[in-house]
Short mmCIF file of C-alpha atoms in Angstrom, two decimals:
data_model
loop_
_atom_site.label_atom_id
_atom_site.label_comp_id
_atom_site.label_asym_id
_atom_site.label_seq_id
_atom_site.Cartn_x
_atom_site.Cartn_y
_atom_site.Cartn_z
CA MET O 1 40.73 -21.58 45.00
CA ALA O 2 42.49 -23.30 47.98
CA ALA O 3 45.14 -24.43 45.23
CA THR O 4 45.99 -20.98 43.99
CA ALA O 5 45.96 -19.71 47.56
CA MET O 6 48.85 -22.32 48.37
CA GLU O 7 50.92 -21.45 45.24
CA HIS O 8 51.27 -17.76 46.59
CA ASP O 9 52.50 -19.10 49.83
CA GLY O 10 56.28 -18.95 48.91
CA GLY O 11 57.03 -22.54 48.68
CA GLY O 12 58.53 -23.05 52.06
CA GLY O 13 56.04 -25.80 52.75
CA ALA O 14 54.54 -24.46 55.98
CA GLU O 15 51.54 -22.41 55.79
CA VAL O 16 50.80 -18.97 57.38
CA VAL O 17 48.30 -19.15 60.27
CA THR O 18 46.48 -16.48 62.06
CA PRO O 19 45.20 -16.28 65.64
CA GLY O 20 42.12 -18.35 65.87
CA GLU O 21 42.72 -20.49 63.10
CA LEU O 22 42.15 -24.16 63.49
CA LEU O 23 45.17 -26.30 63.52
CA GLY O 24 43.84 -29.81 64.04
CA ALA O 25 41.98 -31.89 66.65
CA SER O 26 43.04 -32.18 70.28
CA SER O 27 42.75 -35.75 70.02
CA SER O 28 45.60 -36.18 67.43
CA LEU O 29 47.64 -32.98 68.16
CA ALA O 30 49.05 -31.49 71.33
CA ALA O 31 49.29 -27.65 71.73
CA GLY O 32 52.93 -26.42 71.61
CA ARG O 33 54.21 -22.80 71.34
CA GLY O 34 51.88 -20.32 70.09
CA ALA O 35 48.90 -22.74 69.99
CA TYR O 36 46.14 -23.54 72.64
CA ALA O 37 43.59 -26.25 73.17
CA ASP O 38 40.06 -25.08 72.89
CA GLY O 39 37.75 -27.89 73.77
CA HIS O 40 38.10 -30.70 71.03
CA SER O 41 40.15 -28.30 68.69
CA VAL O 42 43.75 -26.74 68.72
CA ARG O 43 44.16 -23.21 67.50
CA ALA O 44 46.70 -20.79 66.90
CA SER O 45 47.37 -17.92 69.10
CA VAL O 46 49.76 -15.83 67.25
CA THR O 47 50.59 -15.11 63.66
CA GLY O 48 53.13 -17.59 62.20
CA ARG O 49 53.94 -20.64 60.22
CA ARG O 50 52.65 -23.92 61.40
CA ARG O 51 55.05 -26.68 62.55
CA ILE O 52 54.70 -30.28 63.56
CA LEU O 53 56.96 -31.90 66.10
CA PRO O 54 57.31 -35.70 66.71
CA PRO O 55 55.96 -36.83 69.82
CA THR O 56 58.63 -37.14 72.56
CA PRO O 57 59.76 -40.85 72.92
CA GLY O 58 58.97 -42.37 76.29
CA SER O 59 56.10 -39.94 77.25
CA SER O 60 52.77 -41.24 77.85
CA ASP O 61 51.22 -38.93 75.42
CA GLN O 62 51.71 -40.15 71.88
CA ARG O 63 50.29 -37.11 70.04
CA SER O 64 52.39 -34.87 67.53
CA THR O 65 52.89 -31.56 68.91
CA VAL O 66 51.95 -28.66 66.84
CA GLU O 67 53.43 -24.94 67.11
CA VAL O 68 53.22 -21.72 65.58
CA VAL O 69 56.66 -20.39 64.71
CA GLY O 70 58.30 -17.04 63.27
CA HIS O 71 56.36 -14.84 65.48
CA LYS O 72 58.41 -11.94 67.19
CA ALA O 73 57.32 -13.29 70.54
CA HIS O 74 59.46 -16.17 69.80
CA GLY O 75 62.60 -14.20 69.10
CA ALA O 76 65.19 -14.16 71.72
CA VAL O 77 64.00 -12.60 75.03
CA PRO O 78 66.35 -11.81 77.93
CA GLN O 79 66.03 -13.87 80.94
CA PRO O 80 67.66 -13.56 84.29
CA GLY O 81 70.89 -14.72 83.96
CA SER O 82 71.46 -14.57 80.30
CA VAL O 83 74.36 -12.42 78.78
CA VAL O 84 73.23 -9.79 76.43
CA ILE O 85 75.14 -7.30 74.16
CA ALA O 86 73.64 -3.84 74.39
CA ARG O 87 74.44 -0.32 73.11
CA VAL O 88 74.47 2.49 75.87
CA THR O 89 72.01 5.17 74.98
CA LYS O 90 72.16 7.50 78.02
CA VAL O 91 74.50 8.02 80.82
CA MET O 92 73.35 9.66 84.10
CA ALA O 93 74.77 10.34 87.43
CA ARG O 94 73.60 7.04 88.98
CA MET O 95 72.68 4.85 86.06
CA ALA O 96 73.02 4.12 82.45
CA SER O 97 70.29 3.17 79.82
CA ALA O 98 71.09 0.68 77.09
CA ASP O 99 69.29 -0.81 74.16
CA ILE O 100 69.63 -4.86 74.22
CA MET O 101 70.61 -6.06 70.82
CA CYS O 102 71.53 -9.68 71.30
CA VAL O 103 70.63 -12.25 73.97
CA ASP O 104 73.09 -15.21 74.32
CA SER O 105 74.23 -14.62 70.61
CA LYS O 106 70.84 -14.46 69.17
CA ALA O 107 69.71 -11.15 67.84
CA VAL O 108 66.54 -9.85 69.48
CA LYS O 109 63.42 -9.05 67.05
CA GLU O 110 61.85 -6.04 69.15
CA LYS O 111 63.37 -3.46 71.28
CA PHE O 112 64.12 -4.09 74.80
CA THR O 113 65.56 -1.58 77.13
CA GLY O 114 68.12 -2.34 79.98
CA MET O 115 69.40 -0.24 82.82
CA ILE O 116 72.88 -0.55 84.48
CA ARG O 117 72.92 0.84 88.00
CA GLN O 118 75.65 2.64 89.57
CA GLN O 119 76.18 -0.39 92.04
CA ASP O 120 76.04 -2.99 89.35
CA VAL O 121 78.94 -1.35 87.20
CA ARG O 122 81.61 -3.22 88.94
CA ALA O 123 82.35 -5.63 91.94
CA THR O 124 84.58 -3.43 93.92
CA GLU O 125 84.27 0.13 95.58
CA ILE O 126 80.60 0.43 94.28
CA ASP O 127 79.86 3.48 95.80
CA LYS O 128 82.81 5.35 94.27
CA VAL O 129 81.74 4.49 90.65
CA ASP O 130 82.02 7.37 88.24
CA MET O 131 79.29 6.67 85.39
CA TYR O 132 81.28 9.17 83.13
CA GLN O 133 84.33 6.91 83.39
CA SER O 134 82.67 3.87 83.03
CA TYR O 135 80.28 4.19 79.94
CA ARG O 136 79.67 6.80 77.17
CA PRO O 137 76.54 6.85 74.99
CA GLY O 138 77.35 4.72 71.73
CA ASP O 139 79.41 2.04 73.54
CA ILE O 140 78.70 -1.63 72.97
CA VAL O 141 78.68 -3.50 76.33
CA ARG O 142 78.26 -7.06 77.28
CA ALA O 143 76.31 -7.39 80.45
CA LEU O 144 74.26 -10.01 82.40
CA VAL O 145 70.55 -9.81 82.99
CA LEU O 146 69.98 -9.48 86.53
CA SER O 147 66.25 -9.30 86.70
CA LEU O 148 63.17 -8.41 84.81
CA GLY O 149 63.45 -5.09 86.45
CA ASP O 150 60.48 -2.54 86.37
CA ALA O 151 58.11 -1.69 83.59
CA ARG O 152 60.61 0.26 81.74
CA ALA O 153 63.97 -1.58 81.76
CA TYR O 154 65.52 -4.85 82.65
CA TYR O 155 68.42 -4.44 85.26
CA LEU O 156 71.59 -5.35 83.93
CA SER O 157 75.03 -5.87 85.59
CA THR O 158 78.74 -5.68 84.32
CA ALA O 159 80.26 -6.78 87.62
CA LYS O 160 82.45 -9.28 86.31
CA ASN O 161 85.85 -9.33 84.45
CA GLU O 162 84.53 -10.42 81.25
CA LEU O 163 81.46 -7.88 81.26
CA GLY O 164 81.77 -4.45 80.35
CA VAL O 165 82.63 -2.32 77.24
CA VAL O 166 83.44 -4.26 74.19
CA SER O 167 83.68 -1.67 71.71
CA ALA O 168 83.65 1.91 71.90
CA GLN O 169 84.47 4.97 69.75
CA SER O 170 86.64 7.82 70.70
CA ILE O 171 85.83 11.57 71.07
CA ALA O 172 88.09 11.93 67.86
CA GLY O 173 86.02 9.36 65.98
CA GLY O 174 88.65 6.68 66.06
CA THR O 175 88.06 2.97 67.43
CA LEU O 176 89.28 2.63 71.04
CA VAL O 177 91.77 -0.23 71.70
CA PRO O 178 91.49 -1.70 75.65
CA THR O 179 94.88 -1.15 77.49
CA SER O 180 93.54 -2.23 80.88
CA TRP O 181 90.16 -2.76 82.56
CA THR O 182 89.79 0.68 83.26
CA GLU O 183 91.46 2.36 80.12
CA MET O 184 91.24 2.43 76.46
CA GLN O 185 93.32 4.22 73.96
CA CYS O 186 92.34 5.83 70.75
CA GLU O 187 93.83 4.52 67.57
CA LEU O 188 94.03 7.93 65.63
CA THR O 189 95.11 10.24 68.46
CA GLY O 190 96.63 8.25 71.19
CA GLN O 191 94.46 9.70 73.88
CA ILE O 192 93.30 7.54 76.74
CA GLU O 193 89.70 7.26 77.76
CA GLN O 194 88.35 5.78 80.87
CA ARG O 195 85.74 2.78 80.60
CA LYS O 196 84.73 -0.31 82.52
CA VAL O 197 86.51 -2.64 79.96
CA ALA O 198 85.35 -6.16 79.50
CA LYS O 199 88.23 -8.82 79.53
CA VAL O 200 87.78 -10.56 75.98
CA GLU O 201 89.69 -13.78 75.83
CA MET Z 1 116.19 21.25 83.50
CA GLU Z 2 114.97 20.07 80.12
CA SER Z 3 117.28 18.92 77.30
CA LYS Z 4 115.10 20.35 74.57
CA LYS Z 5 113.06 23.39 74.72
CA PRO Z 6 109.30 22.82 74.50
CA LEU Z 7 108.01 23.95 71.19
CA ARG Z 8 106.02 27.12 71.63
CA SER Z 9 103.00 28.01 69.39
CA ALA Z 10 103.48 31.17 67.47
CA PHE Z 11 99.92 31.96 68.34
CA VAL Z 12 100.09 32.65 71.91
CA ASP Z 13 98.29 35.97 72.87
CA ASP Z 14 96.86 36.16 69.44
CA TYR Z 15 93.27 36.05 68.26
CA VAL Z 16 92.57 32.58 66.65
CA VAL Z 17 89.45 31.44 65.02
CA PRO Z 18 87.95 27.76 64.57
CA GLY Z 19 90.03 25.60 62.30
CA ASP Z 20 93.51 27.36 63.06
CA VAL Z 21 96.26 24.89 63.53
CA VAL Z 22 98.16 26.39 66.46
CA LEU Z 23 100.75 23.47 66.99
CA ASP Z 24 102.20 20.84 64.83
CA LEU Z 25 103.11 17.68 67.13
CA ALA Z 26 105.20 16.09 64.43
CA ASP Z 27 108.08 18.37 65.31
CA MET Z 28 107.86 17.54 69.14
CA THR Z 29 108.96 14.46 70.87
CA ASN Z 30 108.33 13.05 74.26
CA GLN Z 31 106.74 16.25 75.64
CA THR Z 32 103.28 16.57 77.01
CA ILE Z 33 100.99 19.51 76.48
CA LYS Z 34 97.86 20.22 78.24
CA LEU Z 35 94.84 21.44 76.36
CA GLY Z 36 92.08 23.51 77.83
CA ALA Z 37 89.03 24.79 76.54
CA GLY Z 38 88.52 25.43 72.81
CA LEU Z 39 91.46 23.38 71.81
CA ARG Z 40 91.32 19.86 70.11
CA GLN Z 41 93.87 17.38 68.74
CA ASP Z 42 93.31 16.14 65.23
CA CYS Z 43 96.07 13.21 64.73
CA ASP Z 44 99.13 15.15 64.79
CA THR Z 45 98.11 18.95 64.93
CA ILE Z 46 96.38 21.08 67.67
CA GLN Z 47 93.41 22.75 66.12
CA VAL Z 48 91.11 25.69 67.48
CA THR Z 49 87.45 24.82 68.04
CA SER Z 50 86.28 28.28 69.50
CA ALA Z 51 87.26 31.76 68.60
CA GLY Z 52 89.25 33.92 71.06
CA ARG Z 53 92.73 34.41 72.33
CA LEU Z 54 95.10 31.68 72.79
CA ARG Z 55 96.76 31.56 76.10
CA LEU Z 56 99.74 29.76 77.47
CA SER Z 57 100.30 28.81 81.19
CA LYS Z 58 103.79 27.83 81.67
CA PRO Z 59 105.09 25.15 81.22
CA ASN Z 60 102.72 23.43 78.89
CA LYS Z 61 99.08 24.43 79.33
CA TYR Z 62 97.18 25.98 76.27
CA TRP Z 63 93.72 27.22 76.18
CA VAL Z 64 91.37 29.70 74.25
CA GLU Z 65 90.03 32.40 76.16
CA ASN Z 66 86.97 33.76 74.89
CA SER Z 67 83.68 35.64 75.89
CA GLN Z 68 80.15 34.32 75.14
CA LYS Z 69 76.56 34.77 76.05
CA ARG Z 70 76.31 31.01 76.43
CA TYR Z 71 78.26 29.17 79.41
CA ILE Z 72 79.83 25.78 79.13
CA PRO Z 73 79.89 24.27 82.59
CA SER Z 74 83.40 23.20 83.79
CA VAL Z 75 84.38 21.96 87.24
CA GLU Z 76 85.34 24.26 90.04
CA ASP Z 77 83.38 27.40 88.56
CA THR Z 78 81.44 29.37 90.76
CA VAL Z 79 78.15 30.23 89.26
CA LEU Z 80 74.89 31.96 89.99
CA GLY Z 81 71.87 29.84 89.32
CA ILE Z 82 68.21 30.14 89.40
CA VAL Z 83 65.96 27.43 90.66
CA VAL Z 84 63.49 25.95 88.25
CA ASP Z 85 62.18 22.91 89.87
CA THR Z 86 62.45 20.64 92.93
CA LYS Z 87 62.81 16.75 93.01
CA PRO Z 88 63.07 14.66 96.01
CA ASP Z 89 67.05 14.38 95.67
CA ASN Z 90 67.98 17.57 93.59
CA PHE Z 91 66.98 20.95 93.06
CA LEU Z 92 66.98 21.65 89.08
CA VAL Z 93 68.97 24.87 88.72
CA ASP Z 94 69.28 27.01 85.54
CA ILE Z 95 72.88 28.08 85.02
CA LYS Z 96 72.79 29.42 81.51
CA GLY Z 97 74.39 26.19 80.11
CA PRO Z 98 73.13 23.57 77.47
CA SER Z 99 71.33 21.44 80.27
CA VAL Z 100 69.79 22.33 83.53
CA ALA Z 101 71.94 21.40 86.58
CA PHE Z 102 71.49 19.26 89.46
CA LEU Z 103 71.91 20.61 93.04
CA PRO Z 104 71.60 17.71 95.42
CA VAL Z 105 69.35 18.60 98.49
CA LEU Z 106 72.17 17.51 101.02
CA SER Z 107 74.88 19.51 99.55
CA PHE Z 108 74.61 22.11 101.86
CA GLU Z 109 76.93 22.59 105.33
CA GLY Z 110 75.11 20.39 107.96
CA GLY Z 111 72.60 19.22 105.49
CA THR Z 112 70.64 16.25 106.49
CA ARG Z 113 67.42 14.97 105.54
CA ARG Z 114 65.73 16.54 108.28
CA ASN Z 115 66.63 20.26 107.31
CA ILE Z 116 66.42 20.22 103.61
CA PRO Z 117 66.14 23.89 102.72
CA LYS Z 118 62.93 25.10 100.92
CA PHE Z 119 63.70 26.92 97.77
CA GLU Z 120 60.83 28.17 95.65
CA ILE Z 121 61.27 28.40 91.84
CA GLY Z 122 62.96 31.58 91.10
CA THR Z 123 65.55 31.53 93.99
CA LEU Z 124 68.89 32.76 93.16
CA ILE Z 125 71.54 30.54 94.28
CA TYR Z 126 75.40 31.02 94.24
CA ALA Z 127 76.99 27.45 94.04
CA ARG Z 128 80.05 25.84 92.74
CA VAL Z 129 80.27 23.32 89.93
CA VAL Z 130 81.26 19.77 91.00
CA LYS Z 131 80.80 17.52 88.14
CA ALA Z 132 80.58 18.90 84.32
CA ASN Z 133 80.95 16.77 81.09
CA SER Z 134 79.46 16.66 77.69
CA ILE Z 135 77.01 14.00 78.24
CA MET Z 136 75.46 14.25 81.88
CA ASN Z 137 73.74 17.14 83.53
CA PRO Z 138 76.33 19.36 85.64
CA GLU Z 139 76.07 18.87 89.39
CA LEU Z 140 76.35 21.66 91.84
CA SER Z 141 77.17 22.18 95.55
CA CYS Z 142 76.72 24.79 97.99
CA MET Z 143 79.62 23.77 99.92
CA ASP Z 144 83.34 24.26 99.35
CA ALA Z 145 85.77 21.27 98.95
CA ILE Z 146 86.09 20.75 102.91
CA GLY Z 147 82.38 21.04 103.60
CA LYS Z 148 81.88 24.71 105.00
CA ALA Z 149 79.25 26.81 103.62
CA ALA Z 150 81.69 29.74 102.50
CA GLU Z 151 79.41 32.13 100.97
CA PHE Z 152 77.33 29.60 98.74
CA GLY Z 153 73.70 29.57 99.18
CA GLN Z 154 70.70 31.56 98.60
CA LEU Z 155 70.93 35.21 97.68
CA LYS Z 156 68.04 37.25 98.92
CA ASN Z 157 66.82 40.85 97.73
CA GLY Z 158 69.22 42.72 95.26
CA TYR Z 159 68.86 42.88 91.47
CA THR Z 160 70.24 40.10 88.96
CA PHE Z 161 71.20 40.77 85.42
CA GLU Z 162 73.10 38.88 82.86
CA THR Z 163 76.35 39.44 81.16
CA SER Z 164 78.73 37.94 78.86
CA THR Z 165 81.41 35.30 80.48
CA GLY Z 166 84.30 37.50 79.53
CA LEU Z 167 82.91 40.44 81.48
CA ALA Z 168 82.15 38.16 84.39
CA ARG Z 169 85.73 36.95 84.49
CA MET Z 170 87.10 40.39 84.13
CA LEU Z 171 84.88 41.55 87.20
CA LEU Z 172 86.40 38.53 89.15
CA SER Z 173 90.09 39.02 88.25
CA SER Z 174 92.59 39.82 90.88
CA PRO Z 175 93.72 42.21 91.60
CA THR Z 176 90.28 43.93 91.84
CA CYS Z 177 89.51 45.36 88.44
CA PRO Z 178 89.52 49.15 88.37
CA LEU Z 179 85.75 49.26 87.74
CA LEU Z 180 84.78 47.76 90.88
CA GLU Z 181 87.64 49.42 92.89
CA ALA Z 182 86.46 52.97 91.88
CA LEU Z 183 82.85 52.37 92.47
CA GLY Z 184 83.56 50.71 95.90
CA LYS Z 185 85.38 53.82 96.96
CA LYS Z 186 82.37 55.89 96.63
CA LEU Z 187 79.23 53.70 96.85
CA SER Z 188 78.41 51.07 99.29
CA PHE Z 189 77.03 47.72 97.81
CA GLU Z 190 77.77 44.20 97.51
CA ILE Z 191 77.96 42.22 94.48
CA ALA Z 192 78.04 38.52 93.59
CA VAL Z 193 79.50 37.43 90.17
CA GLY Z 194 78.88 34.05 88.60
CA LEU Z 195 81.26 32.78 85.83
CA ASN Z 196 78.11 31.78 83.82
CA GLY Z 197 77.56 35.43 82.96
CA ARG Z 198 75.29 36.39 85.93
CA VAL Z 199 75.58 39.17 88.19
CA TRP Z 200 73.81 40.06 91.42
CA VAL Z 201 74.08 43.55 92.96
CA ASN Z 202 72.50 44.58 96.28
CA ALA Z 203 72.73 48.10 98.13
CA PRO Z 204 71.06 50.11 100.70
CA SER Z 205 69.54 52.56 98.17
CA PRO Z 206 67.85 51.69 94.89
CA SER Z 207 69.95 54.31 93.18
CA ASN Z 208 73.24 52.57 94.18
CA VAL Z 209 72.12 49.30 92.73
CA ILE Z 210 71.13 51.04 89.50
CA LEU Z 211 74.40 53.04 89.04
CA VAL Z 212 76.70 49.99 89.81
CA SER Z 213 74.71 47.71 87.40
CA GLU Z 214 74.69 50.22 84.59
CA ALA Z 215 78.37 50.86 85.06
CA ILE Z 216 79.01 47.06 84.78
CA LYS Z 217 76.73 46.60 81.77
CA GLN Z 218 78.52 49.39 79.82
CA SER Z 219 82.18 48.27 80.45
CA GLU Z 220 81.92 45.23 78.14
CA SER Z 221 84.91 45.82 76.22
CA PHE Z 222 86.71 48.57 78.24
CA ASN Z 223 90.27 48.26 79.24
CA ARG Z 224 91.60 49.32 82.64
CA ILE Z 225 92.00 53.07 81.68
CA GLN Z 226 88.80 53.27 80.00
CA GLN Z 227 86.95 51.60 83.01
CA ARG Z 228 88.46 54.14 85.41
CA SER Z 229 87.73 57.25 83.35
CA MET Z 230 84.11 56.10 82.88
CA VAL Z 231 83.37 55.56 86.63
CA GLU Z 232 85.09 58.94 87.35
CA LYS Z 233 82.64 60.57 85.00
CA LEU Z 234 79.83 58.99 86.30
CA LEU Z 235 80.38 59.62 89.81
CA ALA Z 236 81.38 63.31 89.09
CA LYS Z 237 77.92 63.69 87.66
CA LEU Z 238 76.24 62.66 90.97
CA ALA Z 239 78.29 64.95 93.02
#
């Protein structure tokens, strides 16, 4: 019975574990990510694949570490200070909402919402910012995570030269090409549109 | 003044429908044309997006003049709105547009946090559109550009009705349209017209209010002569 169950496992080698499943004894294994120590045993706390890491050299604890990987909680999660790529979903008078797609060049596995407030759009003259001339729905922006924000969204900032709109579409449907840090030009019609543009090296 | 005469569209003052190409930019070089409402640039051609009459304002501004029941907010329009909700920072005002408009509670002459006006749901407001674009809710103000109240604010009593945007523009045209001029000679009333297709009429006697409102509603497609003759007939019946 056990042999056939292993064959169906997909040949990666690592086996799938579920929360609560026994991974080993705490005398021989230390609990890593996705695992916890429960008395004399180490059990999994999330669903994923079991992985053993060698013990860190030079530490007093010579046990291998077991961890459970592959779960979406271990995908990229925005942290304060990380640079994210987000798509703007809604633009309002004092803020813009965006869906975070990548964190530090790693794609996220679940949906995170970010919010760019009027005072975080740029570094100069922050009270005269016009959100309509900075972002439009559908723009791809590079932003910095300021903080975990409130229950609904992370707080993002684009107040640096290298942050801002990276890619956008014009009203006519063509791609916008940056011409300065405030303007982008449509390649089909030549119309200029205003955005807060990121300086891409 | 200019070495090249600007290419003029052959359709100026004609009726156009969506899809008509009114100007071909391939023949023009180094000239700027300004596009107003109802026109769109599609690579090298200018196309119409809403049905109406093509107008040209010298030297180079084109737009399509049309009349609809819907109102598309545009900046610097004076509109009549009805309050639908109050929030801590804004009043939510319906101006017959695609989305509800925001009227900041401080956008009144001498407005501070201490003397915020108390508008109930259903209050009629005469206001000016300050910000309007396709993605955000429009923003209104009850002050003019220098900060004075200038007739903006709540309109009390009277009777409100809805018209098309074309009729509202006709009522606001200057010199005064013959309809209002003829009515004003015989009847006493006051009137406020919103470019969003809402009109408010107030008069000391209810019969005046009804007369003026019905006369306006009937004159949807009348030209100047028809307006004058309709009013004359109406007033003759009263005498």
